[in-house]
Coordinates of C-alpha atoms in Angstrom, one line a residue:
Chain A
X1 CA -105.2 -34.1 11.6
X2 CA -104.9 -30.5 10.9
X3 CA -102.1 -29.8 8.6
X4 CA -99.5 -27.7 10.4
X5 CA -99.4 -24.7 7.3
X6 CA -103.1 -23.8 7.6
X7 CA -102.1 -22.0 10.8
X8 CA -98.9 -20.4 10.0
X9 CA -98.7 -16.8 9.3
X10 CA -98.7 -15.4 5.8
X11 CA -95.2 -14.8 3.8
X12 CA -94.5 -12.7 1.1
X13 CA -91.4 -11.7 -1.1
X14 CA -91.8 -8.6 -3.9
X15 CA -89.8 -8.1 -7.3
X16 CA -89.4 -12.1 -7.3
X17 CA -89.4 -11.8 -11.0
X18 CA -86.5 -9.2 -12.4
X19 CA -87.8 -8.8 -15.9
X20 CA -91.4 -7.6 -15.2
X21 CA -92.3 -4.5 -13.9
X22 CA -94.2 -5.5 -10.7
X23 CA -93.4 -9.2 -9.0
X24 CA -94.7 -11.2 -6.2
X25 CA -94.8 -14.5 -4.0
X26 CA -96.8 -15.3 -1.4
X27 CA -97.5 -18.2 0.7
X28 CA -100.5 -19.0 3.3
X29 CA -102.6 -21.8 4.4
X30 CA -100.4 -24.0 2.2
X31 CA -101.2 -22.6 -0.9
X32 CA -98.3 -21.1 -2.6
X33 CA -98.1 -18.5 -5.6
X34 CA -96.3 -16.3 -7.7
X35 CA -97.6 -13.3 -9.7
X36 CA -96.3 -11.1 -12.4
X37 CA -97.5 -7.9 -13.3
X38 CA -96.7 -5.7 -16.3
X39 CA -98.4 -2.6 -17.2
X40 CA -100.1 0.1 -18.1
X41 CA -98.9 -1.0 -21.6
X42 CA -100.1 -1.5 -25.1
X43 CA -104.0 -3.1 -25.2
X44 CA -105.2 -5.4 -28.3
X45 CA -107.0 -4.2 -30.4
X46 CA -110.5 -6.3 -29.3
X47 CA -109.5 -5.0 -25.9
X48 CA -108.5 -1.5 -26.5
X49 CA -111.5 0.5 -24.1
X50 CA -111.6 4.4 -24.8
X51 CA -112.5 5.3 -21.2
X52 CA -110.4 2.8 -19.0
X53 CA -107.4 0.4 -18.7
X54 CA -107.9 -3.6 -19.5
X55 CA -107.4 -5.7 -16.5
X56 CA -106.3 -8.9 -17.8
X57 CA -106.3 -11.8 -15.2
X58 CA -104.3 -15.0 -15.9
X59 CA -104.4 -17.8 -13.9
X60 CA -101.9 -20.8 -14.4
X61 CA -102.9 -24.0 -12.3
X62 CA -99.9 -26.1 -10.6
X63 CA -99.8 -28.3 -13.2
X64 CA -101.3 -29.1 -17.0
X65 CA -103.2 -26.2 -18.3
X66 CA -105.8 -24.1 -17.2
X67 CA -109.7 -24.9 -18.0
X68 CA -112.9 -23.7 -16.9
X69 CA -112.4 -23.6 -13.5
X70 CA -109.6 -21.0 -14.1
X71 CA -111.5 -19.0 -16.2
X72 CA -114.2 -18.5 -14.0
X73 CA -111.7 -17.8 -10.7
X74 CA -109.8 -15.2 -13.8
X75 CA -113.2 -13.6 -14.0
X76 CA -113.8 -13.1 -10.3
X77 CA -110.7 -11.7 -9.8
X78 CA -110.9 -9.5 -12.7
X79 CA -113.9 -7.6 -11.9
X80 CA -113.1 -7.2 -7.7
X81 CA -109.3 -6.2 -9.1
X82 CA -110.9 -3.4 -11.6
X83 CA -112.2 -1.6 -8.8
X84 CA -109.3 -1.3 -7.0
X85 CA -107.0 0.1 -9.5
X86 CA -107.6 3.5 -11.0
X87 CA -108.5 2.2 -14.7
X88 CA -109.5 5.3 -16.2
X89 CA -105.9 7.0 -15.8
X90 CA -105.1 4.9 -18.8
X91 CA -107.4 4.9 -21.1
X92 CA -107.0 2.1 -23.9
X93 CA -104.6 0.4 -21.5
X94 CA -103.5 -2.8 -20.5
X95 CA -102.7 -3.9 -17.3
X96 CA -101.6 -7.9 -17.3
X97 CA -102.0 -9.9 -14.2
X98 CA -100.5 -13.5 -14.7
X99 CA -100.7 -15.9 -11.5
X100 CA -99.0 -19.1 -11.3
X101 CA -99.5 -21.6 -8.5
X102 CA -97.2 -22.9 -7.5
X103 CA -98.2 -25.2 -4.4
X104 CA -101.8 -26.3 -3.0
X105 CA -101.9 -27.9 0.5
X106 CA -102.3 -32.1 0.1
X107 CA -106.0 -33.5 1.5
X108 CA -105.0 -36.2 3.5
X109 CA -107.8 -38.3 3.1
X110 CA -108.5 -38.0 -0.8
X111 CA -106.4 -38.4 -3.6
X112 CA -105.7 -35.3 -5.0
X113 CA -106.6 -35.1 -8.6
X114 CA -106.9 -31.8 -10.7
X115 CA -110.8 -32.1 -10.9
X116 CA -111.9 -29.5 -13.7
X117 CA -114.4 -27.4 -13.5
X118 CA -115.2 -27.7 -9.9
X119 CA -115.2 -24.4 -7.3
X120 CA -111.9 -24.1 -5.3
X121 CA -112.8 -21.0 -3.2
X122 CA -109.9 -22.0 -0.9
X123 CA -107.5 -20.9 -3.7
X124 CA -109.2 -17.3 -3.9
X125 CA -107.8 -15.3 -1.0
X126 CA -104.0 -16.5 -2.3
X127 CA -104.3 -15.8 -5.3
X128 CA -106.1 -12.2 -4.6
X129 CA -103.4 -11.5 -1.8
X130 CA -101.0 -12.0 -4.4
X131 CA -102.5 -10.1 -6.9
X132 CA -102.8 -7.3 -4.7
X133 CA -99.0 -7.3 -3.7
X134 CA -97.8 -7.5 -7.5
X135 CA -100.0 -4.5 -8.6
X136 CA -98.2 -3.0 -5.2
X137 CA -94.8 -3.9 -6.1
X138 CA -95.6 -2.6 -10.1
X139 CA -96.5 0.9 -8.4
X140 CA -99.8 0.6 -10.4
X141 CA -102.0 3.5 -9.0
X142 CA -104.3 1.9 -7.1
X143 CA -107.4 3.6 -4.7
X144 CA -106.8 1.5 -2.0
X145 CA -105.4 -1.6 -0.8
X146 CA -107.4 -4.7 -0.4
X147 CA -107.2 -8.5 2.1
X148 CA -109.1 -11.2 1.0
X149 CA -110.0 -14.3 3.6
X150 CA -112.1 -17.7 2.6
X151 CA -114.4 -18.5 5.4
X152 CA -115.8 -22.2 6.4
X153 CA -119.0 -23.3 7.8
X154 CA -117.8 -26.7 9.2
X155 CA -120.3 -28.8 11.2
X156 CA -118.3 -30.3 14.3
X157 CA -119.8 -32.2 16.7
X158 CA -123.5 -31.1 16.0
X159 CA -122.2 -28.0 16.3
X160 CA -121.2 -25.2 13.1
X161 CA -118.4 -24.2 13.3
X162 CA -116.4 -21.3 11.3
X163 CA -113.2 -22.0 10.0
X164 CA -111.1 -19.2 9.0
X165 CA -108.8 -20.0 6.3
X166 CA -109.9 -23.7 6.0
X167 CA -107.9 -26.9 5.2
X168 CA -109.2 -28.7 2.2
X169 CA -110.6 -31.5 4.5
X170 CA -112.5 -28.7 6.4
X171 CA -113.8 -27.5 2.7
X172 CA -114.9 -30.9 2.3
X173 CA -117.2 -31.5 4.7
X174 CA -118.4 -27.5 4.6
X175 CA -121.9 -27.2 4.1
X176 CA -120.7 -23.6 2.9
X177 CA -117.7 -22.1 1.9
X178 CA -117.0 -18.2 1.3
X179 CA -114.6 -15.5 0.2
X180 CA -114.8 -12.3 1.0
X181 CA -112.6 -9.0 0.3
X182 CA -112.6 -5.7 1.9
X183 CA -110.6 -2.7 1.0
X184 CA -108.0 -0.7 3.2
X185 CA -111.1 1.4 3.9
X186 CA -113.5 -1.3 5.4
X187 CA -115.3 -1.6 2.0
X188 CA -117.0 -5.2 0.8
X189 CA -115.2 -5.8 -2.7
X190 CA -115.8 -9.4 -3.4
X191 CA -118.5 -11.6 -1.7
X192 CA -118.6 -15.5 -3.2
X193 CA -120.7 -18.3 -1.5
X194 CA -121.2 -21.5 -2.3
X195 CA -123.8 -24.2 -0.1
X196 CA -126.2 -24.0 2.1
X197 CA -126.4 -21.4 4.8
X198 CA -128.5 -18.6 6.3
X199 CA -128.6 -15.3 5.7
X200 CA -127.8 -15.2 10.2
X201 CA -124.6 -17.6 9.6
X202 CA -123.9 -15.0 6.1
X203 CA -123.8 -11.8 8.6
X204 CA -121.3 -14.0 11.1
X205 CA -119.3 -15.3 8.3
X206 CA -119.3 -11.2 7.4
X207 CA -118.2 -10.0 10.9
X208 CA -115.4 -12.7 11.3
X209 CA -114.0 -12.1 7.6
X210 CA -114.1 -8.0 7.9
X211 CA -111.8 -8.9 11.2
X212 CA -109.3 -10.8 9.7
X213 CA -108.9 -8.4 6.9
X214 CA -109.4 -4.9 8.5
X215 CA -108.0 -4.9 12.2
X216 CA -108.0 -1.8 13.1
X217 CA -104.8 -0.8 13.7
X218 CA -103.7 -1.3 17.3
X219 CA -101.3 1.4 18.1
X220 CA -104.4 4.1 17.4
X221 CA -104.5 5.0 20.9
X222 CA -100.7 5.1 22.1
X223 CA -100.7 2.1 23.8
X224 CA -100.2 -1.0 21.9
X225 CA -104.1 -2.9 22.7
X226 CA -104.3 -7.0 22.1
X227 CA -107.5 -8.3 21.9
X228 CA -106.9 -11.5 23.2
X229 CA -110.6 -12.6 22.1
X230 CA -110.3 -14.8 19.2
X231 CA -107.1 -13.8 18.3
X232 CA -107.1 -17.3 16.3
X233 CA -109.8 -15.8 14.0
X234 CA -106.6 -15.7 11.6
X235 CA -103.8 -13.3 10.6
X236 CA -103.9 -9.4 10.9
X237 CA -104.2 -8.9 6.7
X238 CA -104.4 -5.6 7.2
X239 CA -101.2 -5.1 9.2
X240 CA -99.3 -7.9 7.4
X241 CA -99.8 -5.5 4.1
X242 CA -98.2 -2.5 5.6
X243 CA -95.1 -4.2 6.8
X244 CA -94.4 -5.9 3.4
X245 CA -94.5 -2.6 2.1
X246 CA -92.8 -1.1 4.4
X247 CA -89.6 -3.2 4.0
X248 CA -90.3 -3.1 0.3
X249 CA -90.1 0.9 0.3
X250 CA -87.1 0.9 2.6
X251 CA -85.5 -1.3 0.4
X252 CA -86.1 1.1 -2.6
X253 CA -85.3 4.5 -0.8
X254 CA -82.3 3.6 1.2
X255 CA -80.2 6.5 -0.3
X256 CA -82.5 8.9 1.1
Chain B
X1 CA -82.6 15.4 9.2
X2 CA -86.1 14.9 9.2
X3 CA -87.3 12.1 11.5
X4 CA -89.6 9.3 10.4
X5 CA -92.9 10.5 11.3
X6 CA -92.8 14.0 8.9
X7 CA -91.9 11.3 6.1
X8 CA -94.1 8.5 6.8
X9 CA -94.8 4.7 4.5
X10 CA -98.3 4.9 2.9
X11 CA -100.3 2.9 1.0
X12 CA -103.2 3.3 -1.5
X13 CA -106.1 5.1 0.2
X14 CA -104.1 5.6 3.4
X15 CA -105.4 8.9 5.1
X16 CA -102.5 11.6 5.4
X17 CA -102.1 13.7 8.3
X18 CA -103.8 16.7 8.2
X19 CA -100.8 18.0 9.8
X20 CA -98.7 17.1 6.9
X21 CA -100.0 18.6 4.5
X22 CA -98.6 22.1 3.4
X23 CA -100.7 25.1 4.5
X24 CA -99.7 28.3 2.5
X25 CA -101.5 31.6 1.8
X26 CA -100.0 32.4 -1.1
X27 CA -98.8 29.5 -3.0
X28 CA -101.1 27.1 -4.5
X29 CA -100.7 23.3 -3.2
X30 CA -99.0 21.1 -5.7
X31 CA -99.3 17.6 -5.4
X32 CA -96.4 15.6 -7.5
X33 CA -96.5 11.8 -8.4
X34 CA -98.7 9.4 -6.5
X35 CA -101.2 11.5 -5.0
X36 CA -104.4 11.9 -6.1
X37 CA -107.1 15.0 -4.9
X38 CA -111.0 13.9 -4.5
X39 CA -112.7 17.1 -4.6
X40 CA -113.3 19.1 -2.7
X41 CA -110.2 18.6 0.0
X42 CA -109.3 15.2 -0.2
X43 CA -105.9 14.1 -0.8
X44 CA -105.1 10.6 -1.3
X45 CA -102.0 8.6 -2.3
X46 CA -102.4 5.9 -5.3
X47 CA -98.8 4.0 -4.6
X48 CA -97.0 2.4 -2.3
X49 CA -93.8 4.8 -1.1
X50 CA -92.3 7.5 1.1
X51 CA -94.5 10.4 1.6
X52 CA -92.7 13.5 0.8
X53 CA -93.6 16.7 1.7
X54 CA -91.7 20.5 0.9
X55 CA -93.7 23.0 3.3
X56 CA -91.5 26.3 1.5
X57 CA -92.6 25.2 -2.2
X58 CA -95.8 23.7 -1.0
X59 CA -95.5 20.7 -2.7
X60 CA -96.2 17.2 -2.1
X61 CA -95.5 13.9 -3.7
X62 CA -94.9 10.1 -2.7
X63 CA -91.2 9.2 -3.4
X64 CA -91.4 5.2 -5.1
X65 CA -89.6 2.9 -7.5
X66 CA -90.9 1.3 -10.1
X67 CA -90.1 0.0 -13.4
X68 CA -92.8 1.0 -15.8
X69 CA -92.6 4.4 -17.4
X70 CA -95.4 6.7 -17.8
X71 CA -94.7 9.9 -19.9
X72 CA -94.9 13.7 -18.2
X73 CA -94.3 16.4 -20.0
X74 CA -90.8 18.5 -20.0
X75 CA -89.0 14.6 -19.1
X76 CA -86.0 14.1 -20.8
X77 CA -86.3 10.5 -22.3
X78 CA -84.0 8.1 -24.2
X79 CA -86.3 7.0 -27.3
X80 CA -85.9 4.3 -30.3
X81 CA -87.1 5.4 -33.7
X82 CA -89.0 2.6 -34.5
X83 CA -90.3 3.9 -38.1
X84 CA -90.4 7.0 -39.7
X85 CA -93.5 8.5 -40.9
X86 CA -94.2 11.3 -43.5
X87 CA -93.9 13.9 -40.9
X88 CA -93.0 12.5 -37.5
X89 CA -90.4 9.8 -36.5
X90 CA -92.4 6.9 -34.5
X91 CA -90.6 6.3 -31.1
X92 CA -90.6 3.7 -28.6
X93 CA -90.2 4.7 -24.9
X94 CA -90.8 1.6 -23.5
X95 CA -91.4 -1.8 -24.4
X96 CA -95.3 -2.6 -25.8
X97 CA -96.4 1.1 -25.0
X98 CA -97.6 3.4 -27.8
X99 CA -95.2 4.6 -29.3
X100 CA -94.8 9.2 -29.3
X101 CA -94.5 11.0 -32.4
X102 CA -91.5 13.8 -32.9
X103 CA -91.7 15.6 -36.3
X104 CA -88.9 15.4 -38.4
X105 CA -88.6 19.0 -37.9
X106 CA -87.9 19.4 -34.9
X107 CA -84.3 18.9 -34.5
X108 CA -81.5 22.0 -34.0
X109 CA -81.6 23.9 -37.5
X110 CA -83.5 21.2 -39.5
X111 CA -85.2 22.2 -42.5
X112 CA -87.0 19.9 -45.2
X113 CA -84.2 19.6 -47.2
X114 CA -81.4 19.5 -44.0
X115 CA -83.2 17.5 -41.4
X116 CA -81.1 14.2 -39.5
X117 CA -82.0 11.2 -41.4
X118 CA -82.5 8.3 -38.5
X119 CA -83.1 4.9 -39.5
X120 CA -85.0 2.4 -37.3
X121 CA -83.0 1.5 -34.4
X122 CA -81.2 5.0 -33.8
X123 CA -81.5 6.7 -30.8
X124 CA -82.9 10.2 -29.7
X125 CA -82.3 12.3 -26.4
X126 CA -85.6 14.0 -26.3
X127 CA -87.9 16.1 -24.2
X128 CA -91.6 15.2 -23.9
X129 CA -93.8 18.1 -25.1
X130 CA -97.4 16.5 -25.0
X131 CA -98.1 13.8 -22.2
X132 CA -102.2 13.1 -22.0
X133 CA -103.6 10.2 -21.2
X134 CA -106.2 10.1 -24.3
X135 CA -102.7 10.8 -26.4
X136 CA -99.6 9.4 -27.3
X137 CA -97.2 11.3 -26.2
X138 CA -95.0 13.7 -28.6
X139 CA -91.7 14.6 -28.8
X140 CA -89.1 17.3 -29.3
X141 CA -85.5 17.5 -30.2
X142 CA -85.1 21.4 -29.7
X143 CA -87.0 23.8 -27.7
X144 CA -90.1 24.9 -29.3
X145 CA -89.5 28.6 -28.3
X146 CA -85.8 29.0 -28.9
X147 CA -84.8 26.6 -31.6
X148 CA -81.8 25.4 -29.7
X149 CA -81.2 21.5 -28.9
X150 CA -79.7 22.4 -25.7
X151 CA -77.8 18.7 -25.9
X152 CA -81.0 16.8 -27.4
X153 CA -80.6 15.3 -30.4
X154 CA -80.2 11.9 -31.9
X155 CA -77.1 9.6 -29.5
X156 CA -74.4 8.0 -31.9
X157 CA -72.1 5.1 -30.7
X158 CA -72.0 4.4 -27.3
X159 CA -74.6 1.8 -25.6
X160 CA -78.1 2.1 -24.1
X161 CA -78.6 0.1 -20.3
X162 CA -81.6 -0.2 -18.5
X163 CA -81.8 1.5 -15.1
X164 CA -84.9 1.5 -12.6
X165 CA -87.1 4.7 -13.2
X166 CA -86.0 5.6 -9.4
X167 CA -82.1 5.0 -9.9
X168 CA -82.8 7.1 -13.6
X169 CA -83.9 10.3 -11.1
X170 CA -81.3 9.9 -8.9
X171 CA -79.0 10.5 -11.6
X172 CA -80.4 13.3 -13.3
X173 CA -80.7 14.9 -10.0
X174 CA -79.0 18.7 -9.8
X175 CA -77.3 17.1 -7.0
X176 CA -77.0 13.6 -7.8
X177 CA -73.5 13.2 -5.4
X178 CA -75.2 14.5 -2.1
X179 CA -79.1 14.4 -2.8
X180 CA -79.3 11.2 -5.0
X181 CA -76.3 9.2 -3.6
X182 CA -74.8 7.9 -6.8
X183 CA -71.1 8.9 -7.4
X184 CA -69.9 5.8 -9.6
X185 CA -69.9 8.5 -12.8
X186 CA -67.9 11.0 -10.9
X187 CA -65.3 8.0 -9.4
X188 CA -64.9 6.5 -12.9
X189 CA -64.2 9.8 -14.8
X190 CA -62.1 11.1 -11.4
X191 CA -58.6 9.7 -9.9
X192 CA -59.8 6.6 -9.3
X193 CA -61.2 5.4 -12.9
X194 CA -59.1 7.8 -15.4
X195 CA -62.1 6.7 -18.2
X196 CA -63.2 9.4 -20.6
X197 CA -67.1 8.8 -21.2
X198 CA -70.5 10.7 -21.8
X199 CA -73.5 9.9 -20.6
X200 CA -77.6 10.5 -21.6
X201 CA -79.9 9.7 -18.4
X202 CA -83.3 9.3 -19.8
X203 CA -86.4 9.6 -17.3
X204 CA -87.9 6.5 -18.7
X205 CA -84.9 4.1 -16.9
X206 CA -82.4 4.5 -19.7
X207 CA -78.6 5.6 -19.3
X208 CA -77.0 6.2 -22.9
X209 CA -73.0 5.4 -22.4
X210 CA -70.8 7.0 -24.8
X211 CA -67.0 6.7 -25.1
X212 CA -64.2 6.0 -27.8
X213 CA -63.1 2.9 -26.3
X214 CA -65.1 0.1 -26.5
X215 CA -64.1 -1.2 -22.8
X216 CA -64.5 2.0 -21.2
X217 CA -68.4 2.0 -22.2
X218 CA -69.1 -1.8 -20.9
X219 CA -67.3 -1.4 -17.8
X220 CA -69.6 2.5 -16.9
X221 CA -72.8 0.8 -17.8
X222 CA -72.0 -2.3 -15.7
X223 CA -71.1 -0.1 -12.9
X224 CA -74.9 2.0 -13.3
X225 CA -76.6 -1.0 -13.7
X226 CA -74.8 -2.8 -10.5
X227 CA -75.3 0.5 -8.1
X228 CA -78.9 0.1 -9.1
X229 CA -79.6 -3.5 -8.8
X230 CA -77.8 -4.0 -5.5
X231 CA -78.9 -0.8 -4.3
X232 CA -74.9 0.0 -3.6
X233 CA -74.3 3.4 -0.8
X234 CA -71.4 5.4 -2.0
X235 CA -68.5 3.4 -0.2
X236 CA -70.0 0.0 -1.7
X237 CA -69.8 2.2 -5.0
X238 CA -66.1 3.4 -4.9
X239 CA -65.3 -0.7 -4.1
X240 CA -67.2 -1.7 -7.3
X241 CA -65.2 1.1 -9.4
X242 CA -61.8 0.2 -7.7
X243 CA -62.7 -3.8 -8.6
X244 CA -64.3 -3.3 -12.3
X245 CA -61.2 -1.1 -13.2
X246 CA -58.9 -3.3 -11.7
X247 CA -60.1 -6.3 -13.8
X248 CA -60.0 -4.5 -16.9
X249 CA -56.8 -3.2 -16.6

């Protein structure tokens, strides 16, 4: 049985956290997580760069502390998020990304256990998407906005299958599992695979992510235009970006 | 009243209507906070906000709030002396930034032997002179070219609150009343609050409160920092000022 949040759309509050400069929460698929986002301010020394601002990415698992598996999703995140942000308008900077999760979606037919130093690409578009809002809602100058989507290859009936935004069920009996990122401008950021596929099944797994996360906008040509094929391929990233913001801005400037 | 398309949302990267974009012969285009130009004739925005766009001054820039402040020069700021060093006082703008430099001499009519003595702690109503992003910033408590303070200087008594770097602006608009849409100083000083206060709005989200009376300070820095946290219009704002008076009387 399919768990009913894998399919529900995308939610997302900003400046969840008063105290910090930029704040956000952000729920999909069942995962759940809050990030926090404070800079450009004072680097340590060790990190202190002449050039171009520190990205520091934190990642804080549900529960106990975080271990190598954190590290290495810290480090993946770090070097996609780097190119986004314009790091060499502060020079010997810091910007500090801290995400906490707060909720992962329950398999149903294992017992869930915190198993350390395992992949969880599942996790990665969440905690990207959040990332991404925070920086956002910090007014961190940024070159363009980013969507990130984790892509299944699930074998169903003799039959692959590709599973947008896949249920840790569907993850487990993946023969491959992938996350991929594009920017506001249709541009690969992040590409992560893990199993056995082809480089055929990589180039579909390419086309269906780049949909999910770059629709191009609908109302281009007057009329509002549905494309009713695959319109389950998952949620418009793209368009569920601008209307957070949106609302967020409105909120800010409603005394102009 | 200008309708929604000439000020339109963008993000990052978003492309910005050619259209938009000020064309004049004889002034020079300048682009204000939150745009970036990729030469040769790319402009780009680098926040999320409200494009704004001035076609007589042919200027540009993308209205947002945030909290974080990042020092321009000419800004009026609200700094703590953190330490004093053998020429410069060490300031704090904001928490865990560098810290900007103003000499010791540059205060109205300081000399060596005459100059204010602050201590750690004190505050200062200054005006950024240097603002590089290689540098820390530096200070000044009178103008370079005239020597006058012009109402900088270090801020005794009163309180310091935290504002957001957006409700900060609106305040030290020329127009705060009709452009910004803030009128809790004016309500509390007028008819309806009878307080006697100053004020110090620094560009890096701090309000300086200054008053005689204890009271009268708490309750105009609790009205600031309400107006900005609830993002209050003006008739929400004359409430608040009728009901903090009205408790505290």
């Amino acid at each position: 049985m399919a768990s009913p949040c894998a399919t529900s759309a995308p939610e997302a509050a900003l400046g969840v956290l008063p105290r910090s400069d930029g704040s956000a929460k952000y729920s999909h698929a069942g995962y759940t997580v809050t990030a926090s986002v404070n800079g450009p301010i004072e680097a340590q020394r060790k990190d202190e760069n002449p050039y171009e601002a520190f990205v520091d990415v934190i990642v804080r698992p549900a529960a106990g502390v975080g271990g190598t598996r954190e590290r290495h999703l810290e480090s993946i995140l770090q070097s996609s998020l780097s190119h986004i942000i314009l790091i060499k308008n502060f020079p010997r900077c810091l910007i500090q990304i801290v995400l906490q999760i707060e909720d992962t979606p329950e398999n149903d037919y294992v017992n869930t256990k915190l198993v350390q130093a395992s992949l969880n690409f599942a996790i990665m578009p969440a905690l990207f998407q959040t990332a991404v809002l925070a920086l956002l809602s910090a007014g961190v100058p940024m070159r363009a906005t980013a969507a990130a989507t984790a892509v299944a290859v699930v074998p169903q009936d003799g039959v692959k299958k590709t599973v947008v935004d896949p249920s840790p069920r569907d993850i487990e009996i993946a023969q491959s599992v992938h996350v991929l990122a594009f920017t506001s401008h249709g541009e690969l950021l992040l590409a992560e695979s893990e199993g056995d596929f082809t480089v055929k099944e990589w180039d579909g797994i390419y086309e269906t992510a780049k949909k999910t996360c770059c629709h191009s906008t609908p109302a281009k040509d007057g009329m509002e235009m549905v494309l009713d094929e695959e319109a389950s391929a998952g949620p418009d990233m793209r368009h569920f970006l601008r209307s957070t913001m949106e609302s967020k801005v409105a909120a800010d400037l409603y005394w102009k | 009243m200008a309708t929604a398309n000439s000020r339109p949302t963008v993000l990052p990267g978003d492309e910005i209507d050619p259209s938009l974009i000020p064309q004049s012969k004889n002034k020079p285009l300048r682009l204000g906070p939150g745009l970036r130009h990729i030469p040769p004739n790319t402009i780009l925005p680098t926040v999320a906000g409200q494009l704004i766009t001035l076609p007589h001054k042919s200027s540009m820039w993308v209205e947002y709030n945030s909290n974080r402040y990042t020092p321009t020069a000419s800004d009026l700021i609200i700094g703590t002396i953190l330490r004093s060093g053998p020429d410069f006082y060490y300031v704090s703008l904001s928490p865990y930034t560098a810290s900007a430099t103003l000499p010791h001499l540059s205060f109205e009519g300081a000399t060596k032997k005459t100059r204010p003595q602050l201590v750690p702690g004190s505050l200062v109503y200054a005006r950024v002179t240097l603002a590089n992003k290689h540098m820390d910033p530096e200070l000044e408590c009178a103008s370079a070219s005239t020597g006058k303070a012009d109402g900088l200087g270090p801020l005794t008594g009163g309180m310091v609150f935290d504002v957001s770097l957006g409700f900060a602006r609106r305040l030290l608009m020329g127009r705060s009343r009709q452009e910004g849409k803030v009128e809790v100083l004016e309500l509390l000083g007028g008819d309806e609050g009878k307080l006697s206060f100053e004020t110090a709005v620094g560009r890096n989200g701090k309000v300086w409160v200054g008053s005689e009376n204890t009271k009268t300070v708490v309750i105009v820095g609790r009205a600031l920092k309400e107006t900005d946290e609830k993002g209050l219009g003006v008739e929400a704002q004359r409430k608040l000022v009728r009901r903090l008076v009205k408790e505290t009387r």
